[in-house]
Amino acid sequence: MAGALALAVPAVPAAAPPPFETLRWTAPGAELAALTTQPAACLGTASVEIQAGEALFNSPRLLGGQAAKAGLSCAGCHVNGRDNAHFLMAAVSDRAGTADVTHSFFGAARGNGRFDPVAIPDLARPGKVSRDSAGGALESFVRALIVDEFAGREPTPAMLAAIAAYVRAIAPCPDGDPPVRRALDDQLRLTVSALRGAIGMARRGDAAAARALLAAARHQLGLIAERYPAPPFGAERRDLLAASRALADLDGKAADGDGFTTALSTWRAGFENGLAQRLRRHEARSLYNPANLAFVAPQQDNR
Amino acid sequence: MRYYRSSLSLLAACAALAAPVALAAGGGGGGGGAPPSQSSYDPTIDYKKGAEAFAAGRYAEAAKALKRVVAAVPRNPQANYLLGASHLAQGDYSRAVKPLETAVRHDGKMIEARRDLGVVQARLGKADKADRELQALRMMQEQCAVGCSDAAKLADAIARLEAAIAAGPQARAAVAPDMRLPSAAALDPIYVAAVALINEGRYEAAIAKLDAALWAAGPHPDVLTYLGFANRKLGRHDAAEAYYRDALAIAPTHRGAIEYYGELKLERGDLAGARAHLARLDAICGFGCNEADELRRWIEEKAPSAG
């Protein structure tokens, strides 16, 4: 296949690693598009549960094995719950926009020994799997995806319910779905959704779900860091890292009830009033601005 | 830049290697807290040069590049073999001995290395040493039932070595290397197949694929890491450790190697060692990563029995 290359793979620093996670599964030539645009999302009113589901859907650590190690989440294939026309991964895709989700590369349980990639579906459209909440077909499908296909750990029932609620809420936009710009706000929104979700899950006594949501929030902070290189953003990067570590420190306290939820609320207030504001002020100078991404313009094939 | 799409780069990317020059961004997956890797030498680049020169019959050039690979990854059987075979092809028998011996020591099943080491010893007049390789090949032939995939290759190697021993040091004809390298383009499918086999628990088959990947790519830290993993699952802890150490010598912040090596330490009852690996992962993965999650879980689950 076109994009899969072997000794073009730099093992070591001589060539830099992909600076943006998403480019690990982006077709050649589509780098700039993947970094700057995304399919539109029209969720309507999003409850805390739906927001938690969306945060988990965007978290690679919901999955296990190769996907998690690569930083691939549900949203890597279903951007904003839709599709991903640019998705391309060696031996998992046969052309951009396709994936073989029954490949033992991700997990053995559903490996079917064949290479049979299919187009990644837009989850806003009706598909094979019933979205009807009676019967729970969607919940079982998603559970099998996480555990069997992507070798992830067993999600708690509340995590599954949240992801299913999110998937059910994904809808086409009334204006005909023009692609929209990627922006800092995507990450800020998902970070806050994850925290709200974590507080909700902790209140229900679901510490595992709360921890999964903390991991989801930390991942979003990492995605922000990708867009704020040092120099000039050394201070912002340090603060992002410190914010992430503060969440990591809370990881072991997810079963602590009030202490945990209070600490998360404090973190959130500090983040929203402090670092998030600074990041917003600098967004135009960051790598969210397509004008600053000229260096990712499609590369010549120099082999 | 098309390495972005390579499955192999999935893990390379996880190695949190040095930051790009223009853009010191850490990976969103969690590379942001990583100190830049200390290592600045990529042995796969020299391996590729060496292998290409070797395939084209430019043996002096091949030896030059491969020497650098061997200096960085002294145990790598493939680079050692190609280096030895390059010397052999140039008639430089005494220089061929050491790399070929190293290749045999670290991969006793490498038929070409045993064959060529035997031939070299015969040319050097060391009949007893040549005979040792011949016996080793015959032993492999015995163990290789009639239909085993290496049967023809073994028979051919034995015939050639017997001829070299019969001819002794008087033989003058140059020894043309007989080694077909898998093409570099085959690497991705080989690697993906190897990882799939590992996921299916078919470790021996995975090791064969990973060896093929080493021939194609040279000592790539991802491949070495998975060789360590598969060997560990087969209970070969020393071999596993050697692979992890090689991977980390090339890529000191390779997350997979740090995780799996930590798990090996835990299996050996070295709880403090495993915890040190976890601390290292936490330092590298500023925004969290699956490797730290996994090792943490191993330590939480196994610590009581291991500690």
Coordinates of C-alpha atoms in Angstrom, one line a residue:
Chain A
M1 CA 0.0 0.0 0.0
A2 CA 1.0 3.5 -0.6
G3 CA 1.9 4.9 2.8
A4 CA 3.5 2.2 4.8
L5 CA 7.1 2.5 5.0
A6 CA 9.7 0.5 6.5
L7 CA 13.0 1.9 6.5
A8 CA 11.5 5.3 6.2
V9 CA 10.7 4.7 9.8
P10 CA 13.1 6.6 11.9
A11 CA 14.1 4.5 14.9
V12 CA 15.8 7.2 16.7
P13 CA 16.3 10.9 17.0
A14 CA 18.0 11.4 13.7
A15 CA 14.6 12.0 12.4
A16 CA 12.0 13.6 14.7
P17 CA 9.0 11.7 15.9
P18 CA 5.7 12.7 14.5
P19 CA 5.0 16.0 16.3
F20 CA 1.3 15.5 16.2
E21 CA -0.3 12.4 17.3
T22 CA -3.0 12.4 14.7
L23 CA -0.5 12.3 11.9
R24 CA 0.4 8.7 12.9
W25 CA -2.8 7.7 11.2
T26 CA -3.2 10.3 8.5
A27 CA -2.9 9.7 4.8
P28 CA 0.0 11.4 3.0
G29 CA -1.0 14.8 1.7
A30 CA -3.8 15.2 4.1
E31 CA -1.7 16.3 7.1
L32 CA -2.7 19.9 7.0
A33 CA -6.4 19.1 6.5
A34 CA -6.3 16.6 9.4
L35 CA -4.7 19.1 11.7
T36 CA -6.9 22.1 10.9
T37 CA -10.3 20.8 10.0
Q38 CA -12.8 18.2 11.3
P39 CA -16.3 17.0 10.5
A40 CA -18.9 19.0 12.3
A41 CA -20.5 17.8 15.5
C42 CA -24.1 18.6 16.4
L43 CA -24.8 17.1 19.7
G44 CA -27.7 19.2 20.7
T45 CA -28.0 19.5 24.5
A46 CA -25.3 17.4 26.0
S47 CA -26.0 16.1 29.5
V48 CA -23.1 15.4 31.9
E49 CA -23.4 11.7 31.0
I50 CA -23.1 12.5 27.2
Q51 CA -20.2 14.8 27.9
A52 CA -18.5 12.0 29.9
G53 CA -19.1 9.6 27.1
E54 CA -17.6 12.0 24.6
A55 CA -14.5 12.5 26.8
L56 CA -14.1 8.7 27.0
F57 CA -14.7 8.4 23.3
N58 CA -11.7 10.7 22.8
S59 CA -9.4 8.9 25.2
P60 CA -6.9 6.4 23.9
R61 CA -6.6 5.0 27.4
L62 CA -10.1 3.6 27.1
L63 CA -8.6 1.2 24.7
G64 CA -5.6 -1.1 25.3
G65 CA -2.8 -2.7 23.3
Q66 CA -1.5 -1.1 20.1
A67 CA -4.3 1.4 19.9
A68 CA -3.6 2.9 23.3
K69 CA 0.1 2.8 22.8
A70 CA -0.3 4.7 19.6
G71 CA -2.6 7.3 21.1
L72 CA -5.5 6.1 19.0
S73 CA -9.0 6.6 20.5
C74 CA -12.5 5.9 19.1
A75 CA -12.3 9.5 17.9
G76 CA -9.1 8.8 15.9
C77 CA -11.4 6.9 13.4
H78 CA -14.7 8.6 14.2
V79 CA -13.7 12.3 14.4
N80 CA -16.4 14.1 16.4
G81 CA -18.3 10.8 16.2
R82 CA -18.4 11.0 12.4
D83 CA -15.9 9.4 10.1
N84 CA -12.3 10.1 9.1
A85 CA -11.7 10.4 5.4
H86 CA -7.9 10.8 6.1
F87 CA -7.4 7.7 8.3
L88 CA -4.6 5.5 7.0
M89 CA -2.6 3.0 8.9
A90 CA -0.3 0.4 7.4
A91 CA -1.9 -3.0 7.3
V92 CA -5.0 -1.8 9.0
S93 CA -6.3 0.3 6.1
D94 CA -6.2 -0.4 2.3
R95 CA -7.0 3.2 1.4
A96 CA -7.7 6.4 3.2
G97 CA -10.9 6.3 5.3
T98 CA -10.9 2.6 5.8
A99 CA -9.9 0.3 8.7
D100 CA -10.0 -3.4 9.4
V101 CA -11.4 -3.6 12.9
T102 CA -11.1 -7.4 13.1
H103 CA -7.3 -7.5 12.9
S104 CA -5.2 -9.2 15.5
F105 CA -2.9 -6.2 15.3
F106 CA -5.2 -4.4 17.7
G107 CA -6.4 -7.4 19.7
A108 CA -6.6 -11.1 19.2
A109 CA -10.2 -11.8 20.4
R110 CA -11.8 -10.6 17.2
G111 CA -8.9 -11.2 14.8
N112 CA -10.4 -13.1 11.9
G113 CA -7.2 -13.9 10.0
R114 CA -8.3 -11.9 7.0
F115 CA -7.4 -8.4 5.8
D116 CA -10.8 -6.9 5.2
P117 CA -10.8 -3.1 5.8
V118 CA -14.1 -1.3 5.3
A119 CA -15.0 2.3 5.2
I120 CA -15.2 3.9 8.6
P121 CA -18.9 4.8 9.1
D122 CA -20.3 8.1 10.1
L123 CA -21.9 7.4 13.5
A124 CA -24.4 10.2 12.9
R125 CA -26.1 8.0 10.3
P126 CA -28.2 4.9 11.0
G127 CA -26.0 1.8 10.6
K128 CA -25.8 -1.9 11.3
V129 CA -26.0 -1.5 15.0
S130 CA -29.4 -0.5 16.5
R131 CA -29.3 2.8 18.5
D132 CA -32.4 1.8 20.3
S133 CA -31.8 2.0 24.0
A134 CA -34.1 -0.9 24.6
G135 CA -32.2 -4.1 24.3
G136 CA -28.8 -2.5 24.7
A137 CA -27.4 -3.6 21.3
L138 CA -25.2 -0.5 21.1
E139 CA -23.8 -1.1 24.6
S140 CA -22.8 -4.7 23.8
F141 CA -21.3 -3.6 20.5
V142 CA -19.2 -0.9 22.2
R143 CA -18.2 -3.2 25.0
A144 CA -17.0 -5.8 22.5
L145 CA -15.1 -3.2 20.6
I146 CA -13.3 -2.0 23.7
V147 CA -12.5 -5.3 25.2
D148 CA -12.2 -7.7 22.3
E149 CA -11.2 -5.6 19.4
F150 CA -9.0 -3.1 21.1
A151 CA -7.7 -5.1 24.0
G152 CA -8.9 -2.6 26.5
R153 CA -9.9 -3.2 30.1
E154 CA -13.5 -4.0 31.0
P155 CA -15.4 -0.7 31.2
T156 CA -17.8 -0.2 34.1
P157 CA -21.5 -0.2 33.2
A158 CA -21.6 3.5 33.8
M159 CA -18.8 4.1 31.3
L160 CA -20.5 2.0 28.7
A161 CA -23.8 3.8 29.3
A162 CA -22.1 7.2 28.9
I163 CA -20.4 6.2 25.6
A164 CA -23.6 4.7 24.3
A165 CA -25.5 7.9 25.3
Y166 CA -22.9 9.9 23.4
V167 CA -23.1 7.8 20.3
R168 CA -26.9 8.0 20.3
A169 CA -26.6 11.8 20.6
I170 CA -24.3 12.2 17.5
A171 CA -26.4 13.8 14.8
P172 CA -25.9 15.4 11.4
C173 CA -25.9 19.1 11.4
P174 CA -28.9 21.0 10.0
D175 CA -26.7 23.1 7.7
G176 CA -25.4 20.3 5.6
D177 CA -22.3 19.4 7.6
P178 CA -19.5 21.7 6.3
P179 CA -16.2 20.7 8.0
V180 CA -15.3 23.0 10.8
R181 CA -12.0 24.4 12.1
R182 CA -10.1 22.7 14.8
A183 CA -9.4 24.9 17.8
L184 CA -8.1 25.1 21.3
D185 CA -11.7 25.1 22.4
D186 CA -12.1 21.5 21.3
Q187 CA -9.5 20.4 23.9
L188 CA -10.7 22.8 26.6
R189 CA -14.3 21.6 26.2
L190 CA -13.3 17.9 26.4
T191 CA -11.0 18.5 29.4
V192 CA -13.8 20.2 31.3
S193 CA -16.3 17.5 30.1
A194 CA -13.9 14.8 31.4
L195 CA -13.6 16.5 34.8
R196 CA -17.4 17.0 35.2
G197 CA -17.8 13.4 34.3
A198 CA -15.1 12.3 36.8
I199 CA -16.9 14.2 39.5
G200 CA -20.2 12.7 38.6
M201 CA -18.8 9.2 38.5
A202 CA -17.0 9.6 41.8
R203 CA -20.3 10.8 43.4
R204 CA -21.9 7.5 42.1
G205 CA -19.0 5.6 43.7
D206 CA -17.6 4.5 40.4
A207 CA -13.9 5.1 41.1
A208 CA -12.7 3.2 38.0
A209 CA -14.8 5.4 35.7
A210 CA -13.6 8.5 37.5
R211 CA -10.0 7.4 37.0
A212 CA -10.6 6.7 33.3
L213 CA -12.0 10.3 33.0
L214 CA -8.9 11.8 34.7
A215 CA -6.8 10.0 32.1
A216 CA -9.1 11.4 29.4
A217 CA -8.6 14.9 30.7
R218 CA -4.8 14.5 30.9
H219 CA -4.7 13.3 27.3
Q220 CA -6.5 16.5 26.2
L221 CA -3.9 18.6 28.0
G222 CA -1.2 16.7 26.1
L223 CA -3.0 17.5 22.8
I224 CA -2.9 21.2 23.8
A225 CA 0.8 20.9 24.5
E226 CA 1.4 19.7 20.9
R227 CA 0.0 23.0 19.7
Y228 CA 2.1 25.2 22.0
P229 CA 5.7 24.6 21.2
A230 CA 8.6 26.0 23.2
P231 CA 9.9 28.5 22.4
P232 CA 7.9 30.6 22.8
F233 CA 5.5 28.7 25.0
G234 CA 7.9 27.2 27.6
A235 CA 5.9 28.6 30.5
E236 CA 2.6 27.3 29.2
R237 CA 4.0 23.9 28.5
R238 CA 5.4 23.7 32.0
D239 CA 2.0 24.7 33.4
L240 CA 0.2 22.1 31.2
L241 CA 2.5 19.5 32.5
A242 CA 2.0 20.6 36.1
A243 CA -1.8 20.6 35.6
S244 CA -1.6 17.1 34.3
R245 CA 0.6 15.9 37.2
A246 CA -1.9 17.4 39.6
L247 CA -4.6 15.2 38.1
A248 CA -2.3 12.2 38.2
D249 CA -1.8 12.8 41.9
L250 CA -5.6 12.6 42.4
D251 CA -5.7 9.3 40.6
G252 CA -5.2 7.2 43.7
K253 CA -7.8 9.3 45.6
A254 CA -10.8 8.6 43.3
A255 CA -12.5 6.5 46.0
D256 CA -12.2 9.2 48.6
G257 CA -15.6 10.8 48.0
D258 CA -15.9 14.4 48.9
G259 CA -12.1 15.0 49.2
F260 CA -11.8 13.9 45.6
T261 CA -14.7 15.9 44.1
T262 CA -13.6 19.0 46.0
A263 CA -10.1 18.7 44.7
L264 CA -11.3 18.3 41.2
S265 CA -13.6 21.3 41.4
T266 CA -10.7 23.3 42.7
W267 CA -8.5 22.1 39.9
R268 CA -11.1 22.9 37.4
A269 CA -11.7 26.4 38.7
G270 CA -8.0 27.1 38.7
F271 CA -7.6 25.8 35.2
E272 CA -10.5 27.6 33.7
N273 CA -9.6 31.0 35.3
G274 CA -5.9 30.7 34.9
L275 CA -4.1 28.6 32.3
A276 CA -7.1 28.2 30.0
Q277 CA -7.4 31.9 29.7
R278 CA -3.7 32.4 28.9
L279 CA -3.8 29.7 26.3
R280 CA -6.8 31.4 24.7
R281 CA -5.0 34.7 24.6
H282 CA -2.1 33.1 22.7
E283 CA -4.2 30.8 20.4
A284 CA -3.5 32.9 17.3
R285 CA 0.2 32.4 17.8
S286 CA -0.1 28.7 18.5
L287 CA -0.2 25.8 16.1
Y288 CA -4.0 25.8 16.2
N289 CA -3.7 28.6 13.7
P290 CA -3.3 27.1 10.2
A291 CA -1.1 30.0 9.2
N292 CA 1.6 28.6 11.6
L293 CA 1.4 25.1 10.2
A294 CA 3.1 25.7 6.9
F295 CA 5.8 23.3 7.9
V296 CA 3.4 20.4 7.8
A297 CA 2.5 21.0 4.2
P298 CA 2.4 17.8 2.3
Q299 CA 6.0 16.4 2.0
Q300 CA 7.6 15.2 -1.2
D301 CA 8.2 11.6 -1.3
N302 CA 11.9 11.4 -1.3
R303 CA 12.6 7.8 -1.5
Chain B
M1 CA 7.5 12.2 6.2
R2 CA 5.4 9.2 5.3
Y3 CA 6.6 7.3 8.3
Y4 CA 3.7 8.8 10.0
R5 CA 1.5 6.1 8.6
S6 CA 3.7 3.2 9.4
S7 CA 2.4 0.9 12.0
L8 CA 6.0 0.5 13.1
S9 CA 6.1 4.1 13.9
L10 CA 3.3 3.6 16.4
L11 CA 5.8 2.3 18.8
A12 CA 8.7 4.5 17.6
A13 CA 6.5 7.4 18.3
C14 CA 5.9 6.1 21.8
A15 CA 9.6 6.2 22.4
A16 CA 9.4 9.9 23.0
L17 CA 12.6 10.5 21.2
A18 CA 14.2 13.8 20.7
A19 CA 12.0 16.8 19.9
P20 CA 11.8 18.1 16.4
V21 CA 14.1 20.9 15.7
A22 CA 11.6 23.4 14.6
L23 CA 9.0 22.4 17.1
A24 CA 9.8 21.1 20.5
A25 CA 6.3 19.7 20.9
G26 CA 5.8 16.7 23.1
G27 CA 3.4 14.0 22.0
G28 CA -0.1 14.5 23.0
G29 CA 0.0 11.0 24.1
G30 CA 2.3 12.1 26.8
G31 CA 5.7 12.8 25.5
G32 CA 5.6 16.3 26.7
G33 CA 7.4 15.7 29.9
A34 CA 10.2 13.7 28.4
P35 CA 13.7 14.9 28.4
P36 CA 15.2 14.6 25.0
S37 CA 16.7 11.2 24.4
Q38 CA 20.4 11.1 25.0
S39 CA 20.9 8.8 22.1
S40 CA 21.6 10.4 18.8
Y41 CA 22.6 7.4 16.7
D42 CA 20.1 5.5 14.6
P43 CA 21.6 2.1 13.8
T44 CA 18.9 1.3 11.3
I45 CA 20.2 4.0 8.9
D46 CA 23.6 2.5 8.8
Y47 CA 22.1 -1.0 8.6
K48 CA 20.1 0.0 5.6
K49 CA 23.2 1.4 3.9
G50 CA 25.2 -1.7 4.8
A51 CA 22.5 -4.1 3.6
E52 CA 22.1 -2.2 0.3
A53 CA 25.8 -2.1 -0.3
F54 CA 26.0 -5.8 0.6
A55 CA 23.2 -6.8 -1.8
A56 CA 24.9 -4.8 -4.5
G57 CA 28.2 -6.5 -3.9
R58 CA 30.0 -3.4 -2.6
Y59 CA 31.5 -5.2 0.3
A60 CA 34.0 -2.7 1.6
E61 CA 31.3 -0.1 1.7
A62 CA 29.0 -2.6 3.4
A63 CA 31.6 -3.4 6.1
K64 CA 32.2 0.2 6.9
A65 CA 28.5 0.9 7.6
L66 CA 27.9 -2.3 9.4
K67 CA 30.9 -1.8 11.7
R68 CA 29.1 1.2 13.1
V69 CA 25.9 -0.8 13.6
V70 CA 27.9 -3.5 15.5
A71 CA 29.6 -0.9 17.6
A72 CA 26.2 0.4 18.8
V73 CA 24.4 -2.9 19.1
P74 CA 27.2 -5.4 19.6
R75 CA 24.8 -8.4 20.1
N76 CA 22.8 -7.9 16.9
P77 CA 23.2 -11.2 14.9
Q78 CA 22.1 -9.8 11.6
A79 CA 24.5 -6.9 11.4
N80 CA 27.3 -9.1 12.7
Y81 CA 26.6 -11.7 10.1
L82 CA 26.5 -9.2 7.2
L83 CA 29.7 -7.7 8.5
G84 CA 31.4 -11.1 8.7
A85 CA 30.1 -12.1 5.3
S86 CA 31.4 -8.8 3.8
H87 CA 34.9 -9.5 5.1
L88 CA 34.6 -13.1 3.8
A89 CA 33.6 -11.9 0.4
Q90 CA 36.6 -9.7 0.3
G91 CA 38.8 -12.6 1.2
D92 CA 39.6 -11.1 4.6
Y93 CA 39.1 -14.3 6.5
S94 CA 40.7 -13.5 9.8
R95 CA 38.5 -10.3 10.2
A96 CA 35.4 -12.3 9.4
V97 CA 35.8 -14.7 12.3
K98 CA 34.8 -12.4 15.2
P99 CA 31.5 -11.0 13.8
L100 CA 30.5 -14.4 12.5
E101 CA 31.2 -16.0 15.9
T102 CA 29.2 -13.2 17.5
A103 CA 26.3 -13.9 15.1
V104 CA 26.4 -17.6 15.9
R105 CA 26.6 -17.0 19.7
H106 CA 23.5 -14.8 19.7
D107 CA 21.5 -16.7 17.1
G108 CA 22.6 -20.3 17.1
K109 CA 20.0 -21.2 14.5
M110 CA 21.3 -18.8 11.8
I111 CA 22.3 -21.3 9.1
E112 CA 24.2 -18.8 7.0
A113 CA 26.3 -17.7 9.9
R114 CA 27.3 -21.2 10.8
R115 CA 28.0 -22.1 7.2
D116 CA 30.1 -19.0 6.6
L117 CA 31.9 -19.3 9.9
G118 CA 32.8 -22.9 9.0
V119 CA 34.0 -21.8 5.6
V120 CA 36.2 -19.1 7.1
Q121 CA 37.7 -21.5 9.6
A122 CA 38.4 -24.0 6.8
R123 CA 40.1 -21.3 4.7
L124 CA 42.2 -20.4 7.8
G125 CA 43.2 -24.0 8.2
K126 CA 41.3 -24.5 11.4
A127 CA 39.7 -27.8 10.4
D128 CA 38.5 -28.6 13.9
K129 CA 36.7 -25.3 14.3
A130 CA 35.2 -25.7 10.8
D131 CA 34.1 -29.2 11.8
R132 CA 32.3 -27.9 14.8
E133 CA 30.1 -25.7 12.7
L134 CA 29.5 -28.7 10.3
Q135 CA 28.4 -30.8 13.3
A136 CA 26.1 -28.0 14.5
L137 CA 24.5 -27.8 11.0
R138 CA 24.1 -31.6 10.9
M139 CA 22.5 -31.5 14.3
M140 CA 20.0 -28.9 13.0
Q141 CA 19.4 -31.1 10.0
E142 CA 18.6 -34.1 12.3
Q143 CA 16.1 -32.0 14.3
C144 CA 14.6 -30.6 11.1
A145 CA 12.1 -33.3 10.1
V146 CA 11.9 -34.1 6.4
G147 CA 9.5 -31.3 5.5
C148 CA 10.8 -28.6 7.7
S149 CA 11.1 -25.3 6.0
D150 CA 14.8 -25.1 6.4
A151 CA 15.6 -28.6 5.0
A152 CA 16.8 -27.5 1.6
K153 CA 18.8 -24.6 3.0
L154 CA 20.5 -26.8 5.5
A155 CA 21.4 -29.5 3.0
D156 CA 22.9 -26.8 0.8
A157 CA 24.8 -25.2 3.6
I158 CA 26.2 -28.6 4.7
A159 CA 27.3 -29.5 1.2
R160 CA 29.1 -26.2 0.8
L161 CA 30.8 -26.4 4.1
E162 CA 31.9 -30.0 3.4
A163 CA 33.4 -28.8 0.1
A164 CA 35.2 -26.0 1.8
I165 CA 36.6 -28.3 4.5
A166 CA 37.8 -30.8 1.8
A167 CA 39.5 -28.0 -0.2
G168 CA 41.1 -26.6 3.0
P169 CA 43.3 -23.4 3.1
Q170 CA 44.5 -24.0 -0.5
A171 CA 41.2 -22.9 -1.9
R172 CA 41.5 -19.7 -3.8
A173 CA 38.1 -19.0 -5.3
A174 CA 36.3 -16.0 -3.8
V175 CA 33.3 -16.9 -1.6
A176 CA 30.3 -15.2 -3.0
P177 CA 27.8 -14.6 -0.2
D178 CA 24.6 -16.4 -0.5
M179 CA 22.1 -14.5 1.5
R180 CA 18.8 -13.0 0.3
L181 CA 17.7 -10.1 2.4
P182 CA 14.0 -9.4 2.6
S183 CA 13.2 -6.1 1.0
A184 CA 12.8 -3.1 3.2
A185 CA 9.3 -2.5 1.8
A186 CA 8.3 -5.8 3.3
L187 CA 8.9 -4.6 6.8
D188 CA 5.6 -3.1 7.7
P189 CA 3.5 -6.2 6.8
I190 CA 6.1 -8.4 8.6
Y191 CA 6.0 -6.2 11.7
V192 CA 2.2 -6.0 11.8
A193 CA 1.9 -9.8 11.3
A194 CA 4.4 -10.3 14.2
V195 CA 2.4 -8.1 16.5
A196 CA -0.8 -9.9 15.5
L197 CA 0.9 -13.2 16.3
I198 CA 2.0 -11.9 19.7
N199 CA -1.6 -10.8 20.4
E200 CA -2.7 -14.4 19.5
G201 CA -0.1 -15.8 21.9
R202 CA 1.8 -17.5 19.0
Y203 CA 5.2 -16.5 20.3
E204 CA 7.5 -18.8 18.3
A205 CA 5.9 -17.7 15.1
A206 CA 6.1 -14.1 16.1
I207 CA 9.8 -14.5 16.8
A208 CA 10.4 -15.8 13.3
K209 CA 8.6 -12.8 11.9
L210 CA 10.5 -10.4 14.1
D211 CA 13.8 -12.0 13.1
A212 CA 12.7 -11.3 9.5
A213 CA 12.0 -7.7 10.5
L214 CA 15.5 -7.5 11.9
W215 CA 17.0 -8.7 8.6
A216 CA 14.9 -6.1 6.7
A217 CA 15.4 -3.1 9.1
G218 CA 18.3 -3.8 11.3
P219 CA 18.2 -3.3 15.0
H220 CA 15.0 -1.2 15.4
P221 CA 14.0 -0.6 19.0
D222 CA 10.4 -1.6 18.4
V223 CA 11.4 -4.9 16.9
L224 CA 13.9 -5.6 19.7
T225 CA 11.3 -4.8 22.3
Y226 CA 8.8 -7.2 20.9
L227 CA 11.5 -9.9 20.6
G228 CA 12.1 -9.3 24.3
F229 CA 8.4 -9.6 25.0
A230 CA 7.9 -12.8 23.0
N231 CA 11.0 -14.4 24.6
R232 CA 9.8 -13.4 28.1
K233 CA 6.4 -15.1 27.4
L234 CA 8.3 -18.2 26.5
G235 CA 10.1 -18.1 29.8
R236 CA 13.5 -17.1 28.3
H237 CA 14.2 -14.3 30.7
D238 CA 17.8 -13.8 29.9
A239 CA 17.2 -13.5 26.2
A240 CA 14.4 -11.2 26.9
E241 CA 16.5 -9.0 29.1
A242 CA 19.2 -8.7 26.5
Y243 CA 16.7 -7.5 23.9
Y244 CA 15.2 -4.9 26.2
R245 CA 18.7 -3.7 27.0
D246 CA 19.6 -3.4 23.4
A247 CA 16.4 -1.5 22.7
L248 CA 17.1 0.9 25.5
A249 CA 20.7 1.4 24.5
I250 CA 19.4 2.7 21.1
A251 CA 16.3 4.5 22.4
P252 CA 16.7 5.2 26.1
T253 CA 13.1 6.6 26.5
H254 CA 11.4 3.7 24.6
R255 CA 8.2 3.4 26.6
G256 CA 7.4 -0.2 25.5
A257 CA 10.9 -1.4 26.5
I258 CA 10.8 0.3 29.8
E259 CA 7.4 -1.1 30.6
Y260 CA 8.2 -4.7 29.5
Y261 CA 11.6 -4.7 31.2
G262 CA 9.9 -3.5 34.4
E263 CA 7.4 -6.4 34.1
L264 CA 10.3 -8.8 33.7
K265 CA 11.9 -7.5 36.8
L266 CA 8.6 -8.0 38.6
E267 CA 8.4 -11.6 37.4
R268 CA 11.9 -12.1 38.8
G269 CA 10.8 -10.7 42.1
D270 CA 12.6 -7.4 41.8
L271 CA 9.9 -5.1 43.0
A272 CA 12.2 -2.2 43.6
G273 CA 13.5 -2.5 40.0
A274 CA 9.9 -2.6 38.6
R275 CA 9.0 0.5 40.6
A276 CA 12.0 2.3 39.3
H277 CA 10.8 1.6 35.7
L278 CA 7.4 2.9 36.6
A279 CA 8.9 6.1 38.0
R280 CA 10.8 6.5 34.8
L281 CA 7.6 6.0 32.7
D282 CA 5.7 8.5 34.8
A283 CA 8.5 11.0 34.2
I284 CA 8.5 10.4 30.5
C285 CA 4.7 10.4 30.1
G286 CA 3.8 13.8 31.4
F287 CA 0.2 13.4 30.1
G288 CA -0.2 9.8 31.0
C289 CA 0.4 6.7 28.8
N290 CA -0.8 3.2 28.4
E291 CA 2.7 1.8 29.3
A292 CA 2.7 3.4 32.7
D293 CA -1.0 2.3 33.3
E294 CA -0.1 -1.2 32.4
L295 CA 3.1 -1.4 34.6
R296 CA 1.3 0.2 37.5
R297 CA -1.5 -2.4 37.2
W298 CA 1.1 -5.2 37.1
I299 CA 2.8 -3.9 40.2
E300 CA -0.5 -3.4 42.0
E301 CA -1.6 -7.0 41.1
K302 CA 1.6 -8.8 41.6
A303 CA 3.4 -6.9 44.3
P304 CA 2.1 -9.0 47.2
S305 CA 3.4 -12.3 45.7
A306 CA 6.5 -10.7 44.2
G307 CA 7.5 -8.6 47.2

